[in-house]
CSV table of C-alpha atoms in Angstrom, one decimal:
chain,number,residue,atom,x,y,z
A,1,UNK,CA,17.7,14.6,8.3
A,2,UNK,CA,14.4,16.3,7.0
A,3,UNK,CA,13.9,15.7,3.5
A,4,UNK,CA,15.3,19.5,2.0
A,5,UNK,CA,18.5,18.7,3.5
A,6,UNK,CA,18.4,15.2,2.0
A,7,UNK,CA,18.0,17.0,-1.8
A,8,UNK,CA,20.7,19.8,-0.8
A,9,UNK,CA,23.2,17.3,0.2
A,10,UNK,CA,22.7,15.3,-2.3
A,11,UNK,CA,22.5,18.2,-5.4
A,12,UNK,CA,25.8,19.4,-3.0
A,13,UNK,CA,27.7,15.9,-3.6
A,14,UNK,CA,26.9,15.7,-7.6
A,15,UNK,CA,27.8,19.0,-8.4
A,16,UNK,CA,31.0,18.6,-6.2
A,17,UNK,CA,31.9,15.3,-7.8
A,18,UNK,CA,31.5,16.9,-11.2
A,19,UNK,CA,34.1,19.8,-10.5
A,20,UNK,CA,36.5,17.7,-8.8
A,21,UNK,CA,36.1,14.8,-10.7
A,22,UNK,CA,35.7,12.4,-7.5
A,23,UNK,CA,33.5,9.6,-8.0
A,24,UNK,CA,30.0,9.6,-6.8
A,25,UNK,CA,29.0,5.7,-5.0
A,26,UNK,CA,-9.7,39.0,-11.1
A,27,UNK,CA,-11.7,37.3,-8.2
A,28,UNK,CA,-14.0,35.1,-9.2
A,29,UNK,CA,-17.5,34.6,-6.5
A,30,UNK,CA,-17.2,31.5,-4.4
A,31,UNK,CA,-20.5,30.2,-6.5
A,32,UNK,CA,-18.8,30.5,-9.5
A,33,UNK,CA,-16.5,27.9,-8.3
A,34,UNK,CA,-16.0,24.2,-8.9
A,35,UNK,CA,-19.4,22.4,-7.8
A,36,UNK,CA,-16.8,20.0,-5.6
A,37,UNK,CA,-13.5,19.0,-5.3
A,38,UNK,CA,-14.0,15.2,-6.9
A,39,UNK,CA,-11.6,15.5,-10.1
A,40,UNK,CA,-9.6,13.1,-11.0
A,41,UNK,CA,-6.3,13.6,-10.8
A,42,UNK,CA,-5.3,13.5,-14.7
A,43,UNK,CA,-8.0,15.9,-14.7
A,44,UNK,CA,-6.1,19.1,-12.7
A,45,UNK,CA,-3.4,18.4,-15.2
A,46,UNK,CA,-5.1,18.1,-18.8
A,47,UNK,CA,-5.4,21.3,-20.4
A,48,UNK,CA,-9.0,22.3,-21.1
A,49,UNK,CA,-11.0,23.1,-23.9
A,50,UNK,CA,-11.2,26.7,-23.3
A,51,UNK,CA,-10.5,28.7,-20.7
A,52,UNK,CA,-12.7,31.2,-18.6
A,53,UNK,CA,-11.6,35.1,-19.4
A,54,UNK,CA,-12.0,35.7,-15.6
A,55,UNK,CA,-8.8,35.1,-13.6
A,56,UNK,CA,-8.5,32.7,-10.6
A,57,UNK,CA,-11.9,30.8,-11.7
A,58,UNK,CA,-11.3,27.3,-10.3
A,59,UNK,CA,-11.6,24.9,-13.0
A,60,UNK,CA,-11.3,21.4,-11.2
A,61,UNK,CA,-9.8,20.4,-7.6
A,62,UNK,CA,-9.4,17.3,-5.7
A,63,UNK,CA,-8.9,16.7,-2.2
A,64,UNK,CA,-5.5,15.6,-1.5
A,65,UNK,CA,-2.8,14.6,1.3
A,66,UNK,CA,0.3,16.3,1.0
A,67,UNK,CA,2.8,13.5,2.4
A,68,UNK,CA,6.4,15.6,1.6
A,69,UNK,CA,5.1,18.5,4.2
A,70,UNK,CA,6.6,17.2,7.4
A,71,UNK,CA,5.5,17.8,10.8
A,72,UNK,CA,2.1,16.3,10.7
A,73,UNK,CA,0.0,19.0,10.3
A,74,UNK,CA,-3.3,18.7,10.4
A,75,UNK,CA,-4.5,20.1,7.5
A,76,UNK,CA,-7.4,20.4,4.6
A,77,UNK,CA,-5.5,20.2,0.9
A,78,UNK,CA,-6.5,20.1,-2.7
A,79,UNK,CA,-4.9,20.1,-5.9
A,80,UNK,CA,-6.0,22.8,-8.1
A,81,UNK,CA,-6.6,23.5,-11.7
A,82,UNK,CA,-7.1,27.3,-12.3
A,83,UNK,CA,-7.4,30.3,-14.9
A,84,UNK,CA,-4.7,33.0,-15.3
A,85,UNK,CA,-3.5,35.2,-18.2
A,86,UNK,CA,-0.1,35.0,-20.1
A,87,UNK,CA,2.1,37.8,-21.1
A,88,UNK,CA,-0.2,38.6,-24.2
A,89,UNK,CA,-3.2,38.8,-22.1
A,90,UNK,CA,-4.8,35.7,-23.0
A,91,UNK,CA,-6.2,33.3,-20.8
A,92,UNK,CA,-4.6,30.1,-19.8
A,93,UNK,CA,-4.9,27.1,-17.3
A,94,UNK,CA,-2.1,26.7,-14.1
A,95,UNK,CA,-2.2,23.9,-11.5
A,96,UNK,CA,-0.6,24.3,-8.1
A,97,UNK,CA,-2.3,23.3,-4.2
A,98,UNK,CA,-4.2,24.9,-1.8
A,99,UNK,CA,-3.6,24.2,1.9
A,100,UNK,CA,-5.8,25.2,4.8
A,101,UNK,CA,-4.4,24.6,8.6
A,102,UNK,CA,-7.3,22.8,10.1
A,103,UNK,CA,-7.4,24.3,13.5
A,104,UNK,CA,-9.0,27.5,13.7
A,105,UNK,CA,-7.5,30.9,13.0
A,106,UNK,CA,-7.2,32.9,16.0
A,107,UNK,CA,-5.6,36.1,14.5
A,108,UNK,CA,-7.2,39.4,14.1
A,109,UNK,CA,-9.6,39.3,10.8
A,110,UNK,CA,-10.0,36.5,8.3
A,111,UNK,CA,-7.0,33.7,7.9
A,112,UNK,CA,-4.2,35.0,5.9
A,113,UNK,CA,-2.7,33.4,2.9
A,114,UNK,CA,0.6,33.0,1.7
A,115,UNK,CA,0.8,33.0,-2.4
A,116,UNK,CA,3.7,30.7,-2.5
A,117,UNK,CA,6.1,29.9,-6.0
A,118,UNK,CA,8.6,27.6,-5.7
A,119,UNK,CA,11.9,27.6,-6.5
A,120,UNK,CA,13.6,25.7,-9.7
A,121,UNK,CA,12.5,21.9,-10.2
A,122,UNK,CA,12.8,21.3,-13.1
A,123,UNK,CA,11.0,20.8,-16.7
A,124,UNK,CA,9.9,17.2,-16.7
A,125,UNK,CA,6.1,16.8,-15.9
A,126,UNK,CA,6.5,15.0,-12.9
A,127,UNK,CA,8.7,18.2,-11.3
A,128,UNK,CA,4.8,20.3,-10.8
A,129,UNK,CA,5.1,21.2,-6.8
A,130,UNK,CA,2.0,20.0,-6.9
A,131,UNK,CA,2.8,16.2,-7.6
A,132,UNK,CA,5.9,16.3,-5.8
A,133,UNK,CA,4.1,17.9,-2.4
A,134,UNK,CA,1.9,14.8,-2.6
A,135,UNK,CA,4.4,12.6,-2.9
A,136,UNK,CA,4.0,11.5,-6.6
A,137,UNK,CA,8.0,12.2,-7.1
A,138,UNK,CA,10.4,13.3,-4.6
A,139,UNK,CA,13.1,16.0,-5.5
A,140,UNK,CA,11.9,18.9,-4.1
A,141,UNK,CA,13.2,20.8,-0.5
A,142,UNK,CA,10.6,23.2,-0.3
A,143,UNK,CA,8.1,21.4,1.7
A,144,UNK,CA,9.8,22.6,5.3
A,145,UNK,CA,8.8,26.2,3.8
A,146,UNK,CA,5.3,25.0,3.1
A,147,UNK,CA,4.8,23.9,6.9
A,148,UNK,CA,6.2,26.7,8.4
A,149,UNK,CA,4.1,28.3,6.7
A,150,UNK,CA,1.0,26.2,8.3
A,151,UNK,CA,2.2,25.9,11.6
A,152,UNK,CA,1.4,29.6,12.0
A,153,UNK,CA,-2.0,29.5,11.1
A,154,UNK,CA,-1.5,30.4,7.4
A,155,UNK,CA,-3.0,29.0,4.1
A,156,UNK,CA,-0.8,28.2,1.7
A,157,UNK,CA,-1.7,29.1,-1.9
A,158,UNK,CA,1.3,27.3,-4.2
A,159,UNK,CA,1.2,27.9,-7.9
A,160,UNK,CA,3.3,25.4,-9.9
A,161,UNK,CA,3.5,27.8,-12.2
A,162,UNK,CA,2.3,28.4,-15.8
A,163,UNK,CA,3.2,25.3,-18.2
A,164,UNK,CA,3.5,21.7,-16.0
A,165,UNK,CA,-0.3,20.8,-17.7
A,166,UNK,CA,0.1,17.8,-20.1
A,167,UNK,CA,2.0,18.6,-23.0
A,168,UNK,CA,3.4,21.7,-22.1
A,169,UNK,CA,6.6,23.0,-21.3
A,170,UNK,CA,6.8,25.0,-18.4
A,171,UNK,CA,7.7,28.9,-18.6
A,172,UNK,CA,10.6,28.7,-16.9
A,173,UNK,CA,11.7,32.6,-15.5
A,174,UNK,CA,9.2,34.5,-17.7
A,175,UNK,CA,8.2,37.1,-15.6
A,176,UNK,CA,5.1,38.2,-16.3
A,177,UNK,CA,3.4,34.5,-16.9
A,178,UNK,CA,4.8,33.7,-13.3
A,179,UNK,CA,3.5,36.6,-11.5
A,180,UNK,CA,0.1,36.1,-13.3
A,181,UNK,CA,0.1,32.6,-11.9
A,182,UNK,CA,0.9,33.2,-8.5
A,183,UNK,CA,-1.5,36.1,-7.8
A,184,UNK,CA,-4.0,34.2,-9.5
A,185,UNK,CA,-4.2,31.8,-7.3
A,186,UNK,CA,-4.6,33.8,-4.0
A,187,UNK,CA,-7.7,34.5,-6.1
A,188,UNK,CA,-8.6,31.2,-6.9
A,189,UNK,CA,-7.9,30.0,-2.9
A,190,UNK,CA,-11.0,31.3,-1.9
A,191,UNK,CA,-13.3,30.0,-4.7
A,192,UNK,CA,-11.8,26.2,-3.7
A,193,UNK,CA,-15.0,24.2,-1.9
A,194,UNK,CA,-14.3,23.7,1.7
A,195,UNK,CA,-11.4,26.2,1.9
A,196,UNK,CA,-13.0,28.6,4.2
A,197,UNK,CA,-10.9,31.9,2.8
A,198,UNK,CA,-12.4,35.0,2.6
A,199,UNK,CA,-12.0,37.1,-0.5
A,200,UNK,CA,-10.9,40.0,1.9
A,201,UNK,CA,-8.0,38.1,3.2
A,202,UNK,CA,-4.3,39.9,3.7
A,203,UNK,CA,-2.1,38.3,1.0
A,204,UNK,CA,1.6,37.4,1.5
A,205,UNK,CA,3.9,36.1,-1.8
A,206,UNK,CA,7.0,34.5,-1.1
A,207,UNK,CA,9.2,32.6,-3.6
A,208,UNK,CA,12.8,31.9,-3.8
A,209,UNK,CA,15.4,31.6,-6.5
A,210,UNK,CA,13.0,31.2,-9.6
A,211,UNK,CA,10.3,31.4,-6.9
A,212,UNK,CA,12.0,35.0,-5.8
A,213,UNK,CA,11.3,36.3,-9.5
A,214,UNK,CA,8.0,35.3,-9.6
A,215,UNK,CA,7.6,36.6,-6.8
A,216,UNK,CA,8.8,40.0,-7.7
A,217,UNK,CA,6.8,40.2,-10.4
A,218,UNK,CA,3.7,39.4,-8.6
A,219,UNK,CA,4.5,42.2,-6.2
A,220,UNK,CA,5.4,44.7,-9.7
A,221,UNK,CA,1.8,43.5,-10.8
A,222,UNK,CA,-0.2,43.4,-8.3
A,223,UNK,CA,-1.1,46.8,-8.2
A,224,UNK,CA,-2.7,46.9,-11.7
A,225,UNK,CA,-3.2,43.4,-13.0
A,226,UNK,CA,-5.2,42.7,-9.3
A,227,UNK,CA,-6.3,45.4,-7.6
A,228,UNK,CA,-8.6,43.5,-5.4
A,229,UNK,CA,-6.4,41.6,-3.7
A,230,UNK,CA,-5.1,42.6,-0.7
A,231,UNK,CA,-1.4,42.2,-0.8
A,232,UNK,CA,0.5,43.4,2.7
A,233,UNK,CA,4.2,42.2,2.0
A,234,UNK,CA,6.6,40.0,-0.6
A,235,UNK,CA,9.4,38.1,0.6
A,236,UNK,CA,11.8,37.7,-2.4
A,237,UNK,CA,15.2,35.5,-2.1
A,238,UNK,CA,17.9,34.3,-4.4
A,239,UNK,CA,17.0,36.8,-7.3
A,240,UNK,CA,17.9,36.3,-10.8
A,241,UNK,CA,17.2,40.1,-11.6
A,242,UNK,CA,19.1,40.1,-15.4
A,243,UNK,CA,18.8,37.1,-17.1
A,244,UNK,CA,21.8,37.8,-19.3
A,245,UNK,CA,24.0,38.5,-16.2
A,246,UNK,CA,22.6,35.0,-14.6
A,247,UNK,CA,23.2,33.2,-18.1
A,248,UNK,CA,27.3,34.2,-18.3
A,249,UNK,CA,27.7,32.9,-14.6
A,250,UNK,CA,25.6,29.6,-15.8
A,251,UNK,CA,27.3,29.2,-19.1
A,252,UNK,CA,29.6,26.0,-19.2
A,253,UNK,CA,29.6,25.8,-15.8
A,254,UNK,CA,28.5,22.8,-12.8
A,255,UNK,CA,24.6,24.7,-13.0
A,256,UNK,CA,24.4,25.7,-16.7
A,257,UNK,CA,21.6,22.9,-16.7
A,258,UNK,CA,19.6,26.2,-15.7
A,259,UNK,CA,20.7,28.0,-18.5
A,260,UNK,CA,19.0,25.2,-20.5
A,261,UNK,CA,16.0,25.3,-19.1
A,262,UNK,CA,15.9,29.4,-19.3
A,263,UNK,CA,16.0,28.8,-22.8
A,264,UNK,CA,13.5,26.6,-23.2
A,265,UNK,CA,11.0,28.2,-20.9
A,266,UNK,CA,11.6,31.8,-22.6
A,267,UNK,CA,11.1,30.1,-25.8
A,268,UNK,CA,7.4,28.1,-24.6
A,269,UNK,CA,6.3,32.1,-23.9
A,270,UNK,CA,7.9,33.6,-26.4
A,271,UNK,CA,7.5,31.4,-29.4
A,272,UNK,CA,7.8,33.2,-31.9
A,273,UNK,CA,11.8,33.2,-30.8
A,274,UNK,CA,14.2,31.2,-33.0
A,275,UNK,CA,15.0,28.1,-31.8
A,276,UNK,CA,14.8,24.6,-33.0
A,277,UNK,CA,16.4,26.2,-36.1
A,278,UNK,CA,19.4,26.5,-34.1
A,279,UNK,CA,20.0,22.9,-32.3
A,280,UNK,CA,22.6,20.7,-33.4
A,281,UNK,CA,22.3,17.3,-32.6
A,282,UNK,CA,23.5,17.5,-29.0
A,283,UNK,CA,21.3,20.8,-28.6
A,284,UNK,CA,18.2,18.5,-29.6
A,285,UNK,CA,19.2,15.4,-27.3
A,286,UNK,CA,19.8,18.3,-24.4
A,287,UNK,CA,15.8,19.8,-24.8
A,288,UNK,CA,15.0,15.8,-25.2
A,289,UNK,CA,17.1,15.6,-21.3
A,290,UNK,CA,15.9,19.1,-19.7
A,291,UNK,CA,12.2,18.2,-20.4
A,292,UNK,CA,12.2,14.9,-18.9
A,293,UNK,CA,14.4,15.3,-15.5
A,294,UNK,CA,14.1,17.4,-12.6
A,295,UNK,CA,16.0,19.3,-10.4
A,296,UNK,CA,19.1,16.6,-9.8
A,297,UNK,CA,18.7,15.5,-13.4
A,298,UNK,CA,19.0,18.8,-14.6
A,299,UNK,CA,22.3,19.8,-12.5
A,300,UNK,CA,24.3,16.4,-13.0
A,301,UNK,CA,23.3,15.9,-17.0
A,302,UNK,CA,23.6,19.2,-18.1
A,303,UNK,CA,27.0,20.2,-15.8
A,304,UNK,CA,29.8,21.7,-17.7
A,305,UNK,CA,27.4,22.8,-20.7
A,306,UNK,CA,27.4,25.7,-23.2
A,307,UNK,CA,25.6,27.2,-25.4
A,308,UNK,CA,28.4,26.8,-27.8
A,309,UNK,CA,27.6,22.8,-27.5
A,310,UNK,CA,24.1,23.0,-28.6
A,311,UNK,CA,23.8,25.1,-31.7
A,312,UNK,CA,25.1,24.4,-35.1
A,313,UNK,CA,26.9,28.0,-35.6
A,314,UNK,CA,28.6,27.5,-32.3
A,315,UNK,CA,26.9,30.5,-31.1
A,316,UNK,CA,28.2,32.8,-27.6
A,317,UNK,CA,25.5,34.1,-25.5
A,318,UNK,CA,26.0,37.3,-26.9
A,319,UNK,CA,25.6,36.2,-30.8
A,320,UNK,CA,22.5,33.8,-29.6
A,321,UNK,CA,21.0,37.5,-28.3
A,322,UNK,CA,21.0,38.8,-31.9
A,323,UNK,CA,18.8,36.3,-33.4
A,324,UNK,CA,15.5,37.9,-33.9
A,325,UNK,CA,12.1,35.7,-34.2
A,326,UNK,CA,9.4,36.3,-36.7
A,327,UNK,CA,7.7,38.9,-34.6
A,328,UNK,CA,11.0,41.0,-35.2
A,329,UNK,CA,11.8,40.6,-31.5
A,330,UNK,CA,15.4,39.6,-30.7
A,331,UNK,CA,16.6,36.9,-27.7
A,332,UNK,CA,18.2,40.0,-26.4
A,333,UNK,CA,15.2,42.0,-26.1
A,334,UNK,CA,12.7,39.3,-24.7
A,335,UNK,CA,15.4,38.2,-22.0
A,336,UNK,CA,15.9,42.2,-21.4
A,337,UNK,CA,12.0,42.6,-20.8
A,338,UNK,CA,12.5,39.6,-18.1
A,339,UNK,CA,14.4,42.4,-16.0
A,340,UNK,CA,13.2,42.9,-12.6
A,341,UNK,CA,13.8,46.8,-10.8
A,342,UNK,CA,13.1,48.4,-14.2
A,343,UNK,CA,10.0,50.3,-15.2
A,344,UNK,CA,9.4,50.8,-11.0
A,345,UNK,CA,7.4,54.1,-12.0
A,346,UNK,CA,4.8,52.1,-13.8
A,347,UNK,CA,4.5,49.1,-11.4
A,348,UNK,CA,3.6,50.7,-8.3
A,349,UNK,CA,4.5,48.5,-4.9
A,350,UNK,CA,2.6,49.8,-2.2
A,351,UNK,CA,3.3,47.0,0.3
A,352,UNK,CA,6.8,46.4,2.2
A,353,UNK,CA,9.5,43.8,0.4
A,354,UNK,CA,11.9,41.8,1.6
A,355,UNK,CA,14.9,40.6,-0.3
A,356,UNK,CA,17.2,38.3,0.8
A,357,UNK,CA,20.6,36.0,-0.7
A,358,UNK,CA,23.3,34.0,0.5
A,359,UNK,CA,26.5,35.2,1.3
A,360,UNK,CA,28.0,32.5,-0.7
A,361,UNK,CA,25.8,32.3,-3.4
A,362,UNK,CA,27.2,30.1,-6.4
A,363,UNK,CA,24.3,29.8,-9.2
A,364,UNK,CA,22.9,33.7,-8.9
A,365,UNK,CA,25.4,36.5,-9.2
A,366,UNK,CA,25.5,38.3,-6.1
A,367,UNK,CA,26.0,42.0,-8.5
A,368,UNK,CA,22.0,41.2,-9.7
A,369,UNK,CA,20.6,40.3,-6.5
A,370,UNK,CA,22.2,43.4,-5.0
A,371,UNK,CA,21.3,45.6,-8.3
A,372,UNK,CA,17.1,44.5,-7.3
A,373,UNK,CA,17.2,45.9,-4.2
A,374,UNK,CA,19.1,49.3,-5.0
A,375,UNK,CA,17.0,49.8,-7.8
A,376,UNK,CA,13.8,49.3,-5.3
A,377,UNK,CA,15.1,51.4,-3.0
A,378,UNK,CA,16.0,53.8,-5.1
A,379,UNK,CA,12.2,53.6,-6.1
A,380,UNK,CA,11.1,54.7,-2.8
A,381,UNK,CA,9.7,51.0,-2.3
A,382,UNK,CA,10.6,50.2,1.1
A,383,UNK,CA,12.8,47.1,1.6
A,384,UNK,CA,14.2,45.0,4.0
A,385,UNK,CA,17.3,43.4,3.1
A,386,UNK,CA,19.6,40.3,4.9
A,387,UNK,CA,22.3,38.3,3.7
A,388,UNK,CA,22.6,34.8,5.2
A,389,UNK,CA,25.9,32.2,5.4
A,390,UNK,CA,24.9,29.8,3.0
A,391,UNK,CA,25.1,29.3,-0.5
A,392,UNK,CA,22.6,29.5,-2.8
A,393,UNK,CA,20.7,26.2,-2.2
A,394,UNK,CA,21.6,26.7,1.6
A,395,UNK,CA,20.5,29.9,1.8
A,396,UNK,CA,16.5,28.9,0.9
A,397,UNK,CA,16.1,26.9,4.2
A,398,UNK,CA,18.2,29.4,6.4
A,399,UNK,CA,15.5,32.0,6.3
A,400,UNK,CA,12.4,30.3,6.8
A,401,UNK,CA,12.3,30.9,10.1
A,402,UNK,CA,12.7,35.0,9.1
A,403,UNK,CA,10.2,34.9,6.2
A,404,UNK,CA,7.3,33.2,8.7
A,405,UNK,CA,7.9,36.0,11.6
A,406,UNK,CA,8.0,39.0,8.7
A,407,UNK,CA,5.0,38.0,6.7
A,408,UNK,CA,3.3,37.9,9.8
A,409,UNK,CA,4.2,40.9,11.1
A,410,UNK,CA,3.3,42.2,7.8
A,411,UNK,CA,-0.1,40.0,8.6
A,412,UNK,CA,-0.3,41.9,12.0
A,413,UNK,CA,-0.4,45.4,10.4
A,414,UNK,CA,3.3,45.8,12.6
A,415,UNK,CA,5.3,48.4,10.9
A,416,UNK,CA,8.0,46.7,8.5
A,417,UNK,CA,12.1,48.0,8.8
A,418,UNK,CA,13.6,49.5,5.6
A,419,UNK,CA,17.2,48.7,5.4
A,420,UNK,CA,18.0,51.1,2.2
């Protein structure tokens, strides 16, 4: 059994246990870049000093081998420390990989790359892609994603995401951080020693679930955050579109270990939110749990949860909405600017989107993924839409196979369907 089916059964037979209650036995020039890719490893994960004002300047890297990618691929990889730019426009540092197939492109123009965000993992430090792809921890079910992605000839530029460096907390579904991140390092791939990229390379994103937002965002952004870059197609899955829709489905139910992590990864980007304030006892012992475990940790610890649980007023969503931080901006306001298919006048998507979700999805509400695409059609953005079998952890590793063949149609200049 490859090792993403390994985590999905597993994640299947916890979460199953718990409900039934059976037992469980802006492109930087390649000179700019890193002098080489010798740092050590503590080193693509320690914050620096300072960080550069340019976007996708390489800041350290260090060659590695990415054992969790099956299918021995022969491949060139690094780890890869690299600037981007939060929601307030200020710079900060995000790690993620780089890999380069090692046999030659054979495609029309320069090798494409694939920015690539994965889906939820969880807040402890040893959840970053990065460590997990290199086989530092093992709960991820992404990597069969990865080599597809390789087997066609691709690189493979994979953000972890803004807020796995030490002593952070990552920023969990905050939209604009995550798109910053991922499109910054389809700028950074290039400027990485021994890559081989080309600055002029066609640029795919692809995410799913938490990965699928980012995703989205990075394909809402791209058009005036990184003009340079040339982006030919987003594949988006698994959407959680409105927060506050996704929160009541998570609530006190077997995934509202989610929910927790929501919180806390609104609250890194948004500090200025109320929330320590607000913990009771369990509330602190469950932000003690959420930032040390992963994805399994976070599902089976957290399971049955709410929001209720945590604070000392006992607070509903909707009341935890209404408290407003010292910048005068409510929960309710912050989760609202989250909101993906909004605003679709300003962020202009030139390129073709796909959107996907599983038929039986159990974590996402099926009404928000749906509401993302009719909003983009409704935008005039064209988008190709498909509904797979699974559910929502299922549904990731059904539509590899589709993702791989559209991005590289999108790669081959083909024409891309619009299902609106």
């Amino acid at each position: 059994m490859k090792r993403s089916a390994l985590v999905t059964a597993l994640v299947t037979t916890l979460v199953t246990a718990l409900l039934t209650g059976t037992p469980v036995s802006a492109a930087p020039e390649a000179s700019a870049a890193a002098p080489a890719c010798t740092a050590a490893d503590a080193d693509v994960y320690t914050p620096p000093a300072t960080v550069p004002a340019t976007p996708g300047t390489v800041l350290a890297c260090r060659s590695v081998t990415l054992s969790q990618v099956p299918g021995t691929i022969a491949m060139s990889a690094w780890k890869v420390l690299y600037s981007s730019t939060d929601h307030q426009g200020r710079p900060v540092a995000v790690s993620g990989t780089l890999a380069v197939p090692t046999a030659p492109w054979t495609g029309t123009g320069a090798r494409p790359v694939v920015a690539f965000h994965p889906g939820t993992l969880g807040l402890g430090p040893q959840c970053a892609f990065s460590k997990q792809l290199a086989g530092a921890f093992q709960d991820e079910y992404e990597g069969d994603n990865i080599a597809a992605l390789l087997k066609a000839g691709y690189a493979v530029a994979a953000t972890d995401g803004p807020g796995y460096l030490d002593g952070q907390t990552h920023r969990y579904v905050a939209g604009t951080d995550s798109g910053h991140a991922l499109l910054d390092i389809a700028r950074a791939a290039p400027a990485v020693p021994g890559s081989g990229l080309s600055r002029q390379a066609r640029i795919g994103l692809w995410g799913y679930s938490e990965g699928g937002a980012a995703s989205l965002w990075a394909a809402q952004l791209a058009a005036g955050y990184a003009p340079e870059l040339n982006v030919v197609g987003d594949a988006s899955g698994g959407i959680p579109g409105d927060l506050k829709q996704v929160a009541a489905g998570l609530d006190g139910g077997a995934f509202s270990g989610f929910l927790a992590d929501a919180a806390l990864g609104i609250q890194a980007a948004y500090p200025a939110l109320p929330f320590d304030s607000l913990l009771n006892d369990q509330g602190k012992e469950a932000v003690r749990t959420a930032k040390s475990v992963c994805l399994v940790g976070t599902v089976t610890a957290l399971a049955g949860k709410s929001i209720r649980d945590f604070t000392t007023a006992g607070l509903t969503l909707d009341q935890l909405y209404q408290q407003r931080g010292s910048d005068g901006r409510t929960w309710g306001q912050v989760l609202d600017a989250q909101k993906l298919g909004v605003n679709l006048g300003t962020y202009r998507i030139a390129f073709p989107v796909l959107q996907y979700r599983g038929a039986l999805d159990e974590v996402i509400p099926t009404a928000t993924e749906d509401a993302v695409r009719t909003a983009y059609c409704a935008a005039g953005v064209r988008t190709g839409w498909k509904i797979y079998p699974g559910d929502h952890l299922l549904t990731d590793n059904q539509a590899v196979g589709d993702v791989v063949t559209w991005l590289g149609d999108r790669f081959a200049g083909r024409p891309a369907r619009n299902d609106c």
